[in-house]
Short mmCIF file of C-alpha atoms in Angstrom, two decimals:
data_model
loop_
_atom_site.label_atom_id
_atom_site.label_comp_id
_atom_site.label_asym_id
_atom_site.label_seq_id
_atom_site.Cartn_x
_atom_site.Cartn_y
_atom_site.Cartn_z
CA MET A 8 59.77 148.74 3.82
CA ALA A 9 57.37 150.66 1.59
CA SER A 10 56.22 147.46 -0.15
CA PHE A 11 55.51 145.84 3.24
CA ARG A 12 53.42 148.86 4.22
CA GLN A 13 51.49 148.68 0.94
CA ALA A 14 50.87 144.95 1.37
CA LEU A 15 49.64 145.53 4.91
CA LEU A 16 47.35 148.30 3.73
CA ARG A 17 45.89 146.08 0.96
CA PHE A 18 45.36 143.28 3.48
CA HIS A 19 43.55 145.66 5.84
CA GLN A 20 41.35 146.96 3.00
CA ASN A 21 40.46 143.41 1.97
CA LEU A 22 39.47 142.57 5.53
CA ALA A 23 37.16 145.57 5.63
CA LEU A 24 35.30 144.21 2.59
CA ILE A 25 34.37 140.95 4.35
CA PRO A 26 30.99 141.37 6.07
CA PRO A 27 30.60 139.89 9.55
CA LYS A 28 28.56 136.67 9.60
CA SER A 29 26.81 137.22 12.90
CA PRO A 30 23.68 139.39 13.00
CA TYR A 31 24.75 140.55 16.45
CA SER A 32 28.13 142.00 15.49
CA LEU A 33 28.54 145.33 17.17
CA LEU A 34 30.07 148.69 16.55
CA ARG A 35 29.77 151.00 19.50
CA SER A 36 31.04 154.34 20.62
CA HIS A 37 32.15 154.67 24.23
CA ALA A 38 33.84 157.54 26.06
CA GLY A 39 34.74 159.36 22.86
CA SER A 40 36.60 156.44 21.31
CA VAL A 41 35.31 153.84 18.94
CA SER A 42 35.76 150.18 19.76
CA ARG A 43 34.97 147.44 17.32
CA LEU A 44 33.47 144.40 18.95
CA TYR A 45 33.23 141.66 16.40
CA SER A 46 32.89 138.03 17.20
CA ASN A 47 35.78 136.42 15.45
CA ASP A 48 34.03 133.62 13.61
CA ALA A 49 37.40 132.07 12.79
CA SER A 50 38.30 131.70 16.49
CA ILE A 51 35.03 130.00 17.45
CA ASP A 52 33.94 127.51 14.83
CA VAL A 53 30.27 126.81 15.47
CA ASP A 54 30.12 123.21 14.34
CA LEU A 55 27.14 121.30 15.69
CA SER A 56 27.32 118.46 13.18
CA SER A 57 28.60 115.75 15.52
CA GLU A 58 28.32 115.02 19.20
CA GLU A 59 32.09 115.45 19.65
CA ALA A 60 32.11 118.84 17.91
CA ARG A 61 29.15 119.97 20.02
CA ARG A 62 30.90 118.83 23.23
CA ARG A 63 34.10 120.69 22.31
CA LEU A 64 32.20 123.88 21.50
CA HIS A 65 30.23 123.71 24.75
CA ASN A 66 33.41 123.18 26.76
CA ARG A 67 35.17 126.07 25.03
CA LEU A 68 32.29 128.48 25.63
CA LEU A 69 31.87 127.32 29.20
CA TYR A 70 35.57 127.93 29.83
CA ARG A 71 35.39 131.41 28.24
CA SER A 72 32.39 132.29 30.41
CA ARG A 73 34.04 131.12 33.66
CA GLN A 74 37.56 132.48 33.11
CA ARG A 75 37.08 136.17 32.37
CA GLY A 76 39.27 137.53 35.15
CA PHE A 77 36.33 139.40 36.71
CA LEU A 78 34.97 137.27 39.55
CA GLU A 79 31.40 138.54 39.43
CA LEU A 80 31.15 137.87 35.70
CA ASP A 81 32.87 134.50 36.08
CA LEU A 82 30.10 133.46 38.47
CA VAL A 83 27.17 135.02 36.64
CA LEU A 84 28.13 134.05 33.10
CA GLY A 85 29.58 130.66 34.05
CA ASN A 86 26.43 129.56 35.86
CA TRP A 87 24.11 130.90 33.16
CA VAL A 88 26.06 129.26 30.33
CA GLU A 89 26.26 125.97 32.23
CA GLU A 90 22.48 125.96 32.65
CA HIS A 91 21.60 126.91 29.05
CA ILE A 92 24.38 125.86 26.66
CA ARG A 93 22.97 122.41 25.90
CA SER A 94 19.64 123.79 24.68
CA MET A 95 21.09 126.55 22.45
CA ASP A 96 20.89 126.46 18.67
CA GLU A 97 23.52 127.92 16.33
CA LEU A 98 22.02 131.44 16.31
CA ARG A 99 21.95 131.61 20.12
CA ILE A 100 25.49 130.27 20.33
CA ARG A 101 26.68 133.04 17.99
CA ALA A 102 24.81 135.56 20.17
CA LEU A 103 26.56 134.08 23.23
CA VAL A 104 29.94 134.47 21.51
CA ASP A 105 29.13 138.14 20.90
CA VAL A 106 28.31 138.60 24.60
CA LEU A 107 31.54 136.86 25.61
CA ASP A 108 33.47 139.23 23.30
CA LEU A 109 32.28 142.29 25.25
CA GLU A 110 34.63 144.07 27.65
CA ASN A 111 34.21 143.12 31.33
CA PRO A 112 33.58 146.56 32.87
CA ASP A 113 31.04 147.53 30.22
CA LEU A 114 29.27 144.17 30.37
CA TRP A 115 29.00 144.30 34.16
CA LYS A 116 27.57 147.84 34.12
CA TRP A 117 25.05 146.86 31.44
CA LEU A 118 24.00 143.63 33.15
CA THR A 119 23.48 145.30 36.53
CA GLY A 120 21.62 148.30 35.12
CA GLN A 121 24.26 150.87 36.07
CA GLU A 122 24.42 152.01 32.45
CA GLN A 123 22.12 151.61 29.49
CA PRO A 124 23.58 149.15 26.96
CA PRO A 125 23.85 150.11 23.29
CA LYS A 126 20.93 149.05 21.12
CA ALA A 127 22.94 146.32 19.40
CA VAL A 128 23.75 144.77 22.78
CA SER A 129 20.27 145.14 24.26
CA SER A 130 18.77 143.44 21.18
CA ASN A 131 20.97 140.36 21.70
CA PRO A 132 18.67 137.61 23.08
CA VAL A 133 21.40 136.01 25.18
CA PHE A 134 22.33 139.34 26.76
CA THR A 135 18.69 140.09 27.63
CA ALA A 136 18.25 136.64 29.19
CA ILE A 137 21.38 137.03 31.33
CA GLN A 138 20.45 140.60 32.27
CA SER A 139 16.95 139.60 33.39
CA LYS A 140 18.44 136.89 35.61
CA VAL A 141 21.01 139.29 37.12
CA LEU A 142 18.46 142.04 37.75
CA GLY A 143 16.02 139.52 39.22
CA ASN A 144 18.69 138.28 41.62
CA LEU A 145 19.65 141.84 42.56
CA ASN A 146 16.04 142.80 43.22
CA SER A 147 15.34 139.73 45.37
CA HIS A 148 18.62 139.51 47.34
CA CYS A 149 19.86 143.08 47.72
CA ALA A 150 18.63 145.91 49.89
CA THR A 151 17.66 148.91 47.79
CA GLU A 152 19.65 151.26 50.05
CA THR A 153 22.88 149.58 49.02
CA ARG A 154 22.31 149.96 45.27
CA SER A 155 22.98 152.97 43.13
CA ASN A 156 20.25 154.69 41.19
CA PRO A 157 20.02 153.55 37.56
CA GLY A 158 22.58 155.40 35.51
CA GLN A 159 24.55 156.52 38.59
CA PRO A 160 27.81 154.94 39.73
CA TRP A 161 28.04 153.34 43.14
CA VAL A 162 30.63 155.48 44.91
CA ARG A 163 30.30 154.65 48.60
CA GLY A 164 33.20 152.96 50.33
CA TRP A 165 33.60 149.71 52.21
CA ASP A 166 33.24 151.39 55.60
CA ASP A 167 29.73 152.76 54.98
CA LYS A 168 28.18 150.24 57.41
CA ARG A 169 29.53 152.27 60.32
CA GLY A 170 27.01 153.76 62.67
CA LEU A 171 23.40 153.00 63.37
CA ASP A 172 22.09 154.68 60.24
CA GLY A 173 24.10 152.49 57.81
CA PRO A 174 22.48 149.69 55.84
CA LYS A 175 22.16 146.38 57.66
CA HIS A 176 22.24 144.23 54.52
CA GLY A 177 23.61 144.62 51.07
CA ASN A 178 26.29 143.92 48.57
CA GLN A 179 29.22 145.87 49.99
#
């Protein structure tokens, strides 16, 4: 048992020596705990050498963007990726993989401006493109009364349209 533990420890130490390949790999602190968000380059092989490899990669990324288990993100990310995936080079695809590796609740708060994203996330060109589209849609299709102030959570309930003084439009 001790030799297994030592082998596992050596393996873990060797993994720590391998630098991440992507310039957008992230290390962030959130709510007092540290989460490591690395794009796993082994899981997504960015091979754009042939038309078949490019098609497979595009389909895999499109699937990952549409099947997150968070309906709002499925719609936002899926539509954005479908519109832009064919024109992306290898660097942008790696940046997209890093965005897809982010946790759903954090990503949604950052995209909608509820919370300020970490610097490593806000410097990702794919994230900034998606965020500008989301914020543009929110600003053009959503009444300001129904949105929370930047940095503040939206805490009103579903029944806040009651009465004459409630908002007439919005995203409830």
